[in-house]
Each structure stands twice: as C-alpha cells, then as structure tokens.
mmCIF file of N, CA, C and O in Angstrom:
data_model
loop_
_atom_site.group_PDB
_atom_site.id
_atom_site.type_symbol
_atom_site.label_atom_id
_atom_site.label_comp_id
_atom_site.label_asym_id
_atom_site.label_seq_id
_atom_site.Cartn_x
_atom_site.Cartn_y
_atom_site.Cartn_z
ATOM 1 N N UNK A 1079 85.323 115.694 88.221
ATOM 2 C CA UNK A 1079 84.858 117.282 88.922
ATOM 3 C C UNK A 1079 86.057 117.857 90.054
ATOM 4 O O UNK A 1079 86.008 118.854 89.899
ATOM 5 N N UNK A 1080 86.766 116.844 90.961
ATOM 6 C CA UNK A 1080 88.219 117.262 91.711
ATOM 7 C C UNK A 1080 88.924 118.510 91.186
ATOM 8 O O UNK A 1080 89.394 118.957 91.292
ATOM 9 N N UNK A 1081 89.015 118.291 89.489
ATOM 10 C CA UNK A 1081 89.843 119.129 88.854
ATOM 11 C C UNK A 1081 90.046 120.792 88.149
ATOM 12 O O UNK A 1081 89.891 121.224 88.178
ATOM 13 N N UNK A 1082 88.506 120.558 88.706
ATOM 14 C CA UNK A 1082 87.540 122.050 87.896
ATOM 15 C C UNK A 1082 88.348 123.153 89.082
ATOM 16 O O UNK A 1082 88.922 124.244 88.854
ATOM 17 N N UNK A 1083 88.367 122.987 90.463
ATOM 18 C CA UNK A 1083 88.447 124.241 91.372
ATOM 19 C C UNK A 1083 90.254 124.518 90.812
ATOM 20 O O UNK A 1083 90.795 125.991 90.317
ATOM 21 N N UNK A 1084 91.075 122.894 90.426
ATOM 22 C CA UNK A 1084 92.511 123.779 89.962
ATOM 23 C C UNK A 1084 92.597 123.808 88.987
ATOM 24 O O UNK A 1084 93.040 125.405 88.872
ATOM 25 N N UNK A 1085 91.967 123.694 87.522
ATOM 26 C CA UNK A 1085 92.110 124.408 86.650
ATOM 27 C C UNK A 1085 91.816 125.746 86.981
ATOM 28 O O UNK A 1085 92.500 126.319 85.811
ATOM 29 N N UNK A 1086 90.153 125.857 87.189
ATOM 30 C CA UNK A 1086 90.126 127.372 87.707
ATOM 31 C C UNK A 1086 91.002 128.035 87.632
ATOM 32 O O UNK A 1086 91.188 129.459 87.370
ATOM 33 N N UNK A 1087 91.818 127.855 89.377
ATOM 34 C CA UNK A 1087 92.500 129.207 90.062
ATOM 35 C C UNK A 1087 93.798 128.690 88.622
ATOM 36 O O UNK A 1087 94.578 130.175 88.972
ATOM 37 N N UNK A 1088 94.850 127.498 88.426
ATOM 38 C CA UNK A 1088 95.773 127.813 87.498
ATOM 39 C C UNK A 1088 94.859 129.250 86.417
ATOM 40 O O UNK A 1088 96.035 129.481 86.043
ATOM 41 N N UNK A 1089 94.200 128.098 85.098
ATOM 42 C CA UNK A 1089 93.101 129.754 84.939
ATOM 43 C C UNK A 1089 93.510 131.019 84.859
ATOM 44 O O UNK A 1089 94.509 132.038 84.850
ATOM 45 N N UNK A 1090 92.975 131.350 86.446
ATOM 46 C CA UNK A 1090 93.152 132.905 87.003
ATOM 47 C C UNK A 1090 94.291 133.310 87.421
ATOM 48 O O UNK A 1090 94.480 134.735 87.366
ATOM 49 N N UNK A 1091 95.046 132.701 87.217
ATOM 50 C CA UNK A 1091 96.208 133.319 88.152
ATOM 51 C C UNK A 1091 97.542 133.570 86.386
ATOM 52 O O UNK A 1091 98.427 134.584 86.740
ATOM 53 N N UNK A 1092 96.728 133.145 85.653
ATOM 54 C CA UNK A 1092 97.409 133.581 84.034
ATOM 55 C C UNK A 1092 98.570 132.761 84.097
ATOM 56 O O UNK A 1092 98.879 131.786 85.000
ATOM 57 N N UNK A 1093 99.667 132.716 82.646
ATOM 58 C CA UNK A 1093 100.674 131.637 82.216
ATOM 59 C C UNK A 1093 101.176 131.922 82.659
ATOM 60 O O UNK A 1093 102.453 133.194 82.900
ATOM 61 N N UNK A 1094 102.247 131.115 83.741
ATOM 62 C CA UNK A 1094 103.048 131.190 84.070
ATOM 63 C C UNK A 1094 104.972 131.749 83.148
ATOM 64 O O UNK A 1094 104.741 130.428 82.565
ATOM 65 N N UNK A 1095 105.197 131.808 83.277
ATOM 66 C CA UNK A 1095 106.449 131.945 82.336
ATOM 67 C C UNK A 1095 107.319 130.975 82.583
ATOM 68 O O UNK A 1095 107.693 129.253 83.332
ATOM 69 N N UNK A 1096 107.576 129.377 81.889
ATOM 70 C CA UNK A 1096 108.789 128.482 81.649
ATOM 71 C C UNK A 1096 110.058 128.060 82.064
ATOM 72 O O UNK A 1096 110.972 129.630 81.716
ATOM 73 N N UNK A 1097 109.963 128.054 83.237
ATOM 74 C CA UNK A 1097 111.899 128.374 83.900
ATOM 75 C C UNK A 1097 112.271 126.924 83.984
ATOM 76 O O UNK A 1097 111.569 125.861 83.703
ATOM 77 N N UNK A 1098 113.709 126.860 83.840
ATOM 78 C CA UNK A 1098 114.731 125.970 83.552
ATOM 79 C C UNK A 1098 114.697 125.378 84.895
ATOM 80 O O UNK A 1098 114.594 126.006 85.829
ATOM 81 N N UNK A 1099 114.497 124.204 85.263
ATOM 82 C CA UNK A 1099 115.378 123.333 86.279
ATOM 83 C C UNK A 1099 113.864 122.186 86.358
ATOM 84 O O UNK A 1099 113.342 122.145 85.589
ATOM 85 N N UNK A 1100 114.206 122.050 87.636
ATOM 86 C CA UNK A 1100 112.886 121.283 88.188
ATOM 87 C C UNK A 1100 111.491 121.243 87.415
ATOM 88 O O UNK A 1100 111.419 122.803 87.661
ATOM 89 N N UNK A 1101 110.374 120.594 87.073
ATOM 90 C CA UNK A 1101 109.315 121.143 86.553
ATOM 91 C C UNK A 1101 108.733 121.710 88.279
ATOM 92 O O UNK A 1101 108.809 120.671 89.015
ATOM 93 N N UNK A 1102 107.575 122.012 87.853
ATOM 94 C CA UNK A 1102 107.035 122.821 89.489
ATOM 95 C C UNK A 1102 105.426 123.033 88.768
ATOM 96 O O UNK A 1102 105.077 124.521 88.432
ATOM 97 N N UNK A 1103 104.535 121.821 88.761
ATOM 98 C CA UNK A 1103 102.688 121.470 88.943
ATOM 99 C C UNK A 1103 102.411 122.991 89.945
ATOM 100 O O UNK A 1103 103.273 123.052 91.036
ATOM 101 N N UNK A 1104 101.475 123.310 89.489
ATOM 102 C CA UNK A 1104 100.695 123.599 90.514
ATOM 103 C C UNK A 1104 99.127 122.640 91.027
ATOM 104 O O UNK A 1104 99.525 123.319 92.547
ATOM 105 N N UNK A 1105 99.267 122.528 90.222
ATOM 106 C CA UNK A 1105 98.607 120.998 90.997
ATOM 107 C C UNK A 1105 99.003 119.411 91.175
ATOM 108 O O UNK A 1105 99.524 118.895 90.360
ATOM 109 N N UNK A 1106 98.473 118.576 91.799
ATOM 110 C CA UNK A 1106 99.059 117.322 92.070
ATOM 111 C C UNK A 1106 98.269 116.557 92.297
ATOM 112 O O UNK A 1106 97.094 116.574 92.999
ATOM 113 N N UNK A 1107 97.473 115.492 91.341
ATOM 114 C CA UNK A 1107 96.491 114.551 91.357
ATOM 115 C C UNK A 1107 97.150 113.138 91.401
ATOM 116 O O UNK A 1107 98.376 113.197 90.480
ATOM 117 N N UNK A 1108 97.211 112.268 92.885
ATOM 118 C CA UNK A 1108 98.246 111.123 93.100
ATOM 119 C C UNK A 1108 96.901 109.948 91.937
ATOM 120 O O UNK A 1108 95.864 109.633 93.184
ATOM 121 N N UNK A 1109 97.346 109.304 91.557
ATOM 122 C CA UNK A 1109 96.811 107.867 91.180
ATOM 123 C C UNK A 1109 97.713 106.304 91.629
ATOM 124 O O UNK A 1109 98.816 106.679 91.676
ATOM 125 N N UNK A 1110 96.345 105.529 92.287
ATOM 126 C CA UNK A 1110 97.385 104.417 92.050
ATOM 127 C C UNK A 1110 98.098 103.163 90.840
ATOM 128 O O UNK A 1110 98.220 102.418 91.942
ATOM 129 N N UNK A 1111 97.333 103.560 90.064
ATOM 130 C CA UNK A 1111 97.509 102.779 89.634
ATOM 131 C C UNK A 1111 97.346 103.374 87.992
ATOM 132 O O UNK A 1111 97.379 104.351 87.305
ATOM 133 N N UNK A 1112 98.805 102.334 87.000
ATOM 134 C CA UNK A 1112 98.932 103.838 85.318
ATOM 135 C C UNK A 1112 97.450 103.928 85.049
ATOM 136 O O UNK A 1112 97.550 104.720 84.186
ATOM 137 N N UNK A 1113 96.210 103.029 84.663
ATOM 138 C CA UNK A 1113 95.531 102.551 84.348
ATOM 139 C C UNK A 1113 94.638 103.908 84.531
ATOM 140 O O UNK A 1113 94.283 104.521 83.795
ATOM 141 N N UNK A 1114 94.251 103.863 85.400
ATOM 142 C CA UNK A 1114 93.797 105.745 86.513
ATOM 143 C C UNK A 1114 94.572 106.767 86.010
ATOM 144 O O UNK A 1114 93.301 107.907 85.962
ATOM 145 N N UNK A 1115 95.861 106.481 85.782
ATOM 146 C CA UNK A 1115 96.660 107.281 85.495
ATOM 147 C C UNK A 1115 96.530 108.235 84.496
ATOM 148 O O UNK A 1115 95.856 109.760 84.338
ATOM 149 N N UNK A 1116 96.199 107.733 83.101
ATOM 150 C CA UNK A 1116 96.131 107.303 82.063
ATOM 151 C C UNK A 1116 94.656 107.801 81.621
ATOM 152 O O UNK A 1116 94.209 108.969 81.354
ATOM 153 N N UNK A 1117 93.723 107.684 82.125
ATOM 154 C CA UNK A 1117 92.843 108.012 82.244
ATOM 155 C C UNK A 1117 91.759 109.301 82.954
ATOM 156 O O UNK A 1117 91.538 110.813 81.881
ATOM 157 N N UNK A 1118 92.537 109.626 84.112
ATOM 158 C CA UNK A 1118 92.544 110.851 84.467
ATOM 159 C C UNK A 1118 93.305 112.129 83.233
ATOM 160 O O UNK A 1118 92.658 113.390 83.484
ATOM 161 N N UNK A 1119 94.560 111.569 83.320
ATOM 162 C CA UNK A 1119 95.676 112.499 82.138
ATOM 163 C C UNK A 1119 93.804 113.109 80.889
ATOM 164 O O UNK A 1119 94.111 114.092 80.636
ATOM 165 N N UNK A 1120 93.615 111.393 80.164
ATOM 166 C CA UNK A 1120 92.803 111.995 79.261
ATOM 167 C C UNK A 1120 91.384 112.770 78.984
ATOM 168 O O UNK A 1120 91.334 114.375 78.997
ATOM 169 N N UNK A 1121 90.925 112.930 80.701
ATOM 170 C CA UNK A 1121 89.844 113.734 81.281
ATOM 171 C C UNK A 1121 90.551 114.926 81.255
ATOM 172 O O UNK A 1121 89.923 116.210 80.554
ATOM 173 N N UNK A 1122 91.471 115.816 82.360
ATOM 174 C CA UNK A 1122 92.149 116.377 82.363
ATOM 175 C C UNK A 1122 93.004 117.498 80.997
ATOM 176 O O UNK A 1122 92.739 118.487 80.895
ATOM 177 N N UNK A 1123 92.931 116.608 79.995
ATOM 178 C CA UNK A 1123 93.301 116.704 79.389
ATOM 179 C C UNK A 1123 92.274 118.064 77.588
ATOM 180 O O UNK A 1123 91.951 118.907 77.184
ATOM 181 N N UNK A 1124 91.038 117.055 78.245
ATOM 182 C CA UNK A 1124 89.836 117.369 78.058
ATOM 183 C C UNK A 1124 89.064 118.808 78.719
ATOM 184 O O UNK A 1124 88.470 119.484 77.420
ATOM 185 N N UNK A 1125 89.682 118.808 79.762
ATOM 186 C CA UNK A 1125 88.533 119.728 80.698
ATOM 187 C C UNK A 1125 89.298 121.158 79.862
ATOM 188 O O UNK A 1125 89.514 122.307 80.405
ATOM 189 N N UNK A 1126 91.076 120.732 79.931
ATOM 190 C CA UNK A 1126 91.798 122.323 79.738
ATOM 191 C C UNK A 1126 92.045 122.334 77.970
ATOM 192 O O UNK A 1126 92.642 123.302 77.364
ATOM 193 N N UNK A 1127 91.669 121.527 76.667
ATOM 194 C CA UNK A 1127 91.367 122.233 75.850
ATOM 195 C C UNK A 1127 91.015 123.644 75.745
ATOM 196 O O UNK A 1127 90.126 124.289 76.290
ATOM 197 N N UNK A 1128 92.297 124.237 74.697
ATOM 198 C CA UNK A 1128 92.335 125.038 74.221
ATOM 199 C C UNK A 1128 92.606 126.185 75.026
ATOM 200 O O UNK A 1128 92.096 127.431 74.940
ATOM 201 N N UNK A 1129 93.108 126.049 76.441
ATOM 202 C CA UNK A 1129 93.601 126.381 77.477
ATOM 203 C C UNK A 1129 95.333 126.631 77.321
ATOM 204 O O UNK A 1129 95.686 125.900 76.597
ATOM 205 N N UNK A 1130 95.700 127.792 78.043
ATOM 206 C CA UNK A 1130 97.882 127.025 77.861
ATOM 207 C C UNK A 1130 97.684 126.183 79.085
ATOM 208 O O UNK A 1130 99.039 125.598 79.047
ATOM 209 N N UNK A 1131 96.807 125.610 79.823
ATOM 210 C CA UNK A 1131 96.900 124.723 80.651
ATOM 211 C C UNK A 1131 97.936 123.320 80.231
ATOM 212 O O UNK A 1131 97.183 122.378 79.256
ATOM 213 N N UNK A 1132 98.860 123.054 80.632
ATOM 214 C CA UNK A 1132 99.531 121.673 80.435
ATOM 215 C C UNK A 1132 100.084 120.772 81.498
ATOM 216 O O UNK A 1132 99.574 121.358 82.390
ATOM 217 N N UNK A 1133 98.847 119.434 80.502
ATOM 218 C CA UNK A 1133 98.614 118.480 81.686
ATOM 219 C C UNK A 1133 100.083 117.446 81.214
ATOM 220 O O UNK A 1133 100.445 117.085 80.018
ATOM 221 N N UNK A 1134 100.537 117.204 82.076
ATOM 222 C CA UNK A 1134 101.678 115.502 82.354
ATOM 223 C C UNK A 1134 101.526 114.497 82.626
ATOM 224 O O UNK A 1134 100.972 115.353 84.419
ATOM 225 N N UNK A 1135 101.508 113.769 82.791
ATOM 226 C CA UNK A 1135 101.692 112.259 83.660
ATOM 227 C C UNK A 1135 102.337 111.149 83.412
ATOM 228 O O UNK A 1135 103.870 110.951 82.344
ATOM 229 N N UNK A 1136 102.817 110.507 84.318
ATOM 230 C CA UNK A 1136 104.015 110.209 85.090
ATOM 231 C C UNK A 1136 103.385 108.794 85.904
ATOM 232 O O UNK A 1136 102.672 108.790 86.559
ATOM 233 N N UNK A 1137 103.608 107.854 84.924
ATOM 234 C CA UNK A 1137 103.549 106.493 85.426
ATOM 235 C C UNK A 1137 104.570 105.658 85.209
ATOM 236 O O UNK A 1137 105.422 105.692 84.594
ATOM 237 N N UNK A 1138 104.366 104.656 86.343
ATOM 238 C CA UNK A 1138 105.403 103.613 86.042
ATOM 239 C C UNK A 1138 104.854 102.175 84.848
ATOM 240 O O UNK A 1138 104.062 102.209 84.297
ATOM 241 N N UNK A 1139 106.109 101.730 84.112
ATOM 242 C CA UNK A 1139 105.714 100.182 83.544
ATOM 243 C C UNK A 1139 105.652 101.223 81.570
ATOM 244 O O UNK A 1139 105.290 100.888 80.807
ATOM 245 N N UNK A 1140 106.400 102.128 81.554
ATOM 246 C CA UNK A 1140 106.410 103.009 80.559
ATOM 247 C C UNK A 1140 107.723 103.888 80.532
ATOM 248 O O UNK A 1140 108.188 103.715 81.025
ATOM 249 N N UNK A 1141 108.212 104.425 79.352
ATOM 250 C CA UNK A 1141 108.885 104.999 79.096
ATOM 251 C C UNK A 1141 109.412 106.530 79.311
ATOM 252 O O UNK A 1141 108.409 106.706 79.289
ATOM 253 N N UNK A 1142 110.933 106.476 80.508
ATOM 254 C CA UNK A 1142 110.721 107.590 81.210
ATOM 255 C C UNK A 1142 110.972 108.882 79.942
ATOM 256 O O UNK A 1142 110.278 110.661 80.136
ATOM 257 N N UNK A 1143 111.723 109.099 78.906
ATOM 258 C CA UNK A 1143 111.819 109.888 78.093
ATOM 259 C C UNK A 1143 110.654 111.119 77.579
ATOM 260 O O UNK A 1143 110.433 112.233 77.825
ATOM 261 N N UNK A 1144 109.545 110.518 76.909
ATOM 262 C CA UNK A 1144 108.838 111.179 76.752
ATOM 263 C C UNK A 1144 107.675 111.402 77.986
ATOM 264 O O UNK A 1144 107.541 112.900 77.847
ATOM 265 N N UNK A 1145 107.991 111.396 79.030
ATOM 266 C CA UNK A 1145 107.659 111.660 80.336
ATOM 267 C C UNK A 1145 108.104 112.932 81.328
ATOM 268 O O UNK A 1145 107.696 114.694 81.223
ATOM 269 N N UNK A 1146 109.305 113.030 80.666
ATOM 270 C CA UNK A 1146 110.351 113.373 80.807
ATOM 271 C C UNK A 1146 109.942 114.908 80.503
ATOM 272 O O UNK A 1146 110.348 116.229 80.679
ATOM 273 N N UNK A 1147 110.046 114.811 79.003
ATOM 274 C CA UNK A 1147 109.430 116.095 78.124
ATOM 275 C C UNK A 1147 108.690 116.278 78.036
ATOM 276 O O UNK A 1147 108.376 118.042 78.418
ATOM 277 N N UNK A 1148 107.432 116.252 78.856
ATOM 278 C CA UNK A 1148 105.787 116.662 79.101
ATOM 279 C C UNK A 1148 106.456 116.965 80.093
ATOM 280 O O UNK A 1148 105.843 118.591 80.400
ATOM 281 N N UNK A 1149 106.830 117.056 80.890
ATOM 282 C CA UNK A 1149 107.478 118.016 82.293
ATOM 283 C C UNK A 1149 108.209 119.117 81.984
ATOM 284 O O UNK A 1149 108.199 120.187 82.635
ATOM 285 N N UNK A 1150 109.355 118.678 81.070
ATOM 286 C CA UNK A 1150 110.194 119.810 80.484
ATOM 287 C C UNK A 1150 109.209 121.526 79.896
ATOM 288 O O UNK A 1150 110.314 122.359 79.757
ATOM 289 N N UNK A 1151 107.671 120.782 79.046
ATOM 290 C CA UNK A 1151 107.346 122.035 78.578
ATOM 291 C C UNK A 1151 106.619 122.273 79.365
ATOM 292 O O UNK A 1151 105.713 123.385 78.894
ATOM 293 N N UNK A 1152 106.756 122.098 81.052
ATOM 294 C CA UNK A 1152 105.481 123.017 81.762
ATOM 295 C C UNK A 1152 104.558 122.286 81.858
ATOM 296 O O UNK A 1152 103.426 122.860 81.690
ATOM 297 N N UNK A 1153 104.208 121.400 82.618
ATOM 298 C CA UNK A 1153 103.350 120.499 83.156
ATOM 299 C C UNK A 1153 102.440 121.515 84.528
ATOM 300 O O UNK A 1153 103.195 121.523 85.129
ATOM 301 N N UNK A 1154 101.867 122.204 83.733
ATOM 302 C CA UNK A 1154 100.807 122.842 84.935
ATOM 303 C C UNK A 1154 100.297 121.981 86.810
ATOM 304 O O UNK A 1154 100.099 122.138 86.920
ATOM 305 N N UNK A 1155 99.377 120.899 85.481
ATOM 306 C CA UNK A 1155 99.114 119.826 86.313
ATOM 307 C C UNK A 1155 99.667 118.264 86.025
ATOM 308 O O UNK A 1155 99.185 117.997 85.034
ATOM 309 N N UNK A 1156 100.122 117.901 87.383
ATOM 310 C CA UNK A 1156 100.850 116.663 87.216
ATOM 311 C C UNK A 1156 99.762 115.402 87.633
ATOM 312 O O UNK A 1156 99.468 115.603 88.377
ATOM 313 N N UNK A 1157 99.670 114.148 86.738
ATOM 314 C CA UNK A 1157 99.352 113.112 86.774
ATOM 315 C C UNK A 1157 99.688 112.430 87.416
ATOM 316 O O UNK A 1157 100.720 111.939 86.368
ATOM 317 N N UNK A 1158 100.227 111.681 88.108
ATOM 318 C CA UNK A 1158 101.377 110.503 88.501
ATOM 319 C C UNK A 1158 101.267 109.498 89.594
ATOM 320 O O UNK A 1158 99.697 109.447 90.438
ATOM 321 N N UNK A 1159 101.782 108.404 89.304
ATOM 322 C CA UNK A 1159 101.386 107.633 90.808
ATOM 323 C C UNK A 1159 102.443 107.491 91.481
ATOM 324 O O UNK A 1159 103.704 108.165 91.411
ATOM 325 N N UNK A 1160 102.663 106.732 92.900
ATOM 326 C CA UNK A 1160 103.301 107.200 93.598
ATOM 327 C C UNK A 1160 104.818 106.632 93.713
ATOM 328 O O UNK A 1160 105.562 107.808 93.592
ATOM 329 N N UNK A 1161 104.672 105.586 92.726
ATOM 330 C CA UNK A 1161 106.649 105.403 92.483
ATOM 331 C C UNK A 1161 106.867 105.863 91.555
ATOM 332 O O UNK A 1161 108.537 106.194 91.665
ATOM 333 N N UNK A 1162 106.731 106.176 90.040
ATOM 334 C CA UNK A 1162 106.782 107.033 89.472
ATOM 335 C C UNK A 1162 106.755 108.816 90.230
ATOM 336 O O UNK A 1162 108.679 109.147 89.807
ATOM 337 N N UNK A 1163 106.220 109.114 90.888
ATOM 338 C CA UNK A 1163 106.756 110.736 91.355
ATOM 339 C C UNK A 1163 107.813 110.312 92.284
ATOM 340 O O UNK A 1163 108.746 111.368 91.706
ATOM 341 N N UNK A 1164 107.379 109.597 93.591
ATOM 342 C CA UNK A 1164 109.537 109.421 93.960
ATOM 343 C C UNK A 1164 109.922 109.447 93.130
ATOM 344 O O UNK A 1164 111.557 109.878 94.227
ATOM 345 N N UNK A 1165 109.941 108.948 92.041
ATOM 346 C CA UNK A 1165 111.461 108.565 91.842
ATOM 347 C C UNK A 1165 111.989 109.768 90.768
ATOM 348 O O UNK A 1165 113.082 110.491 90.890
ATOM 349 N N UNK A 1166 111.113 110.046 90.277
ATOM 350 C CA UNK A 1166 111.494 112.069 89.917
ATOM 351 C C UNK A 1166 111.487 113.074 90.786
ATOM 352 O O UNK A 1166 112.454 113.698 90.278
ATOM 353 N N UNK A 1167 111.047 112.437 91.962
ATOM 354 C CA UNK A 1167 111.736 113.568 92.503
ATOM 355 C C UNK A 1167 112.482 113.269 93.419
ATOM 356 O O UNK A 1167 113.722 114.199 93.908
ATOM 357 N N UNK A 1168 113.086 112.050 93.773
ATOM 358 C CA UNK A 1168 114.517 111.629 93.956
ATOM 359 C C UNK A 1168 115.731 112.174 93.181
ATOM 360 O O UNK A 1168 116.477 112.255 93.419
ATOM 361 N N UNK A 1169 115.164 112.148 91.571
ATOM 362 C CA UNK A 1169 116.070 112.494 91.073
ATOM 363 C C UNK A 1169 116.335 113.912 90.508
ATOM 364 O O UNK A 1169 117.043 114.947 89.599
ATOM 365 N N UNK A 1170 115.343 114.742 91.693
ATOM 366 C CA UNK A 1170 115.271 116.450 91.495
ATOM 367 C C UNK A 1170 114.647 116.722 89.556
ATOM 368 O O UNK A 1170 114.398 117.631 89.398
ATOM 369 N N UNK A 1171 113.763 115.642 89.237
ATOM 370 C CA UNK A 1171 113.786 116.685 87.861
ATOM 371 C C UNK A 1171 112.111 117.128 88.404
ATOM 372 O O UNK A 1171 111.162 118.370 87.777
ATOM 373 N N UNK A 1172 110.931 116.574 89.559
ATOM 374 C CA UNK A 1172 110.109 117.368 89.930
ATOM 375 C C UNK A 1172 109.868 118.002 91.480
ATOM 376 O O UNK A 1172 110.959 117.658 91.956
ATOM 377 N N UNK A 1173 109.420 119.113 91.897
ATOM 378 C CA UNK A 1173 109.640 119.835 92.911
ATOM 379 C C UNK A 1173 108.348 120.049 93.256
ATOM 380 O O UNK A 1173 107.066 120.165 92.043
ATOM 381 N N UNK A 1174 107.639 119.647 94.811
ATOM 382 C CA UNK A 1174 106.370 120.166 94.785
ATOM 383 C C UNK A 1174 106.442 121.591 95.631
ATOM 384 O O UNK A 1174 105.294 122.128 96.424
ATOM 385 N N UNK A 1175 107.249 122.604 95.651
ATOM 386 C CA UNK A 1175 107.239 124.241 96.001
ATOM 387 C C UNK A 1175 106.424 124.795 95.522
ATOM 388 O O UNK A 1175 105.687 125.839 96.648
ATOM 389 N N UNK A 1176 105.469 124.557 94.230
ATOM 390 C CA UNK A 1176 104.374 125.491 93.591
ATOM 391 C C UNK A 1176 103.256 124.305 94.305
ATOM 392 O O UNK A 1176 102.302 125.442 93.257
ATOM 393 N N UNK A 1177 102.772 123.891 94.681
ATOM 394 C CA UNK A 1177 101.936 122.442 94.230
ATOM 395 C C UNK A 1177 100.755 123.704 95.468
ATOM 396 O O UNK A 1177 100.690 124.029 96.345
ATOM 397 N N UNK A 1178 100.286 123.776 94.924
ATOM 398 C CA UNK A 1178 98.659 124.337 95.607
ATOM 399 C C UNK A 1178 97.427 123.197 95.987
ATOM 400 O O UNK A 1178 96.896 123.611 96.346
ATOM 401 N N UNK A 1179 96.933 122.176 95.615
ATOM 402 C CA UNK A 1179 96.119 121.647 95.542
ATOM 403 C C UNK A 1179 96.829 119.817 95.255
ATOM 404 O O UNK A 1179 97.422 119.883 94.683
#
C-alpha cells in the first residue's frame, strides 16, 4: 500500500526521458534484507504491470551486472538494501537528486 502514492505520482508526471549517467530514481524503498527486497520488487512489478514504470532492485549476495543493467534501463522506483545502495552511491551509479519518496 505504501508504494501506491509513489506509483501514482510517477504515472501522473509522465515518462521521463532516459538520460546518460547515473540512475535517477523517483522513489526509493529501503529493505533490510535481500529476501524482503526481492519480495517488494516482485509486488512492485505486479502493481506497475502494463505501465512505463520500471522497477530496479539492488541487493548484496547477487551479481552486480544484471542490477546495473536494470538501473541503466531507467529504474523509476529503486528497491535496495543499505549495503548495495551505499556501494552504488559511492561508485556514482545512482544519484538521489530526483528521489521524492
């Protein structure tokens, strides 16, 4: 239920252009564990089915390249664990400049 306002706001704003550089998600959901991160991403994808909204999930214990590809394709909503998010922030892969939620 807490993702509904995020999804509604992104939908109302329209599809943003895909820019080069660091990923600029509109919403961030921080999950304490990899398992919860995966569950939240699955539910978010179900809520955003047939919309332009892209969900990216980043968490430790999994290969980074597929997660980096998801971010490069324009993740509007980022679901992350603190450790992997911190790593991607320090590497400049993600920026929090556009995060509203």
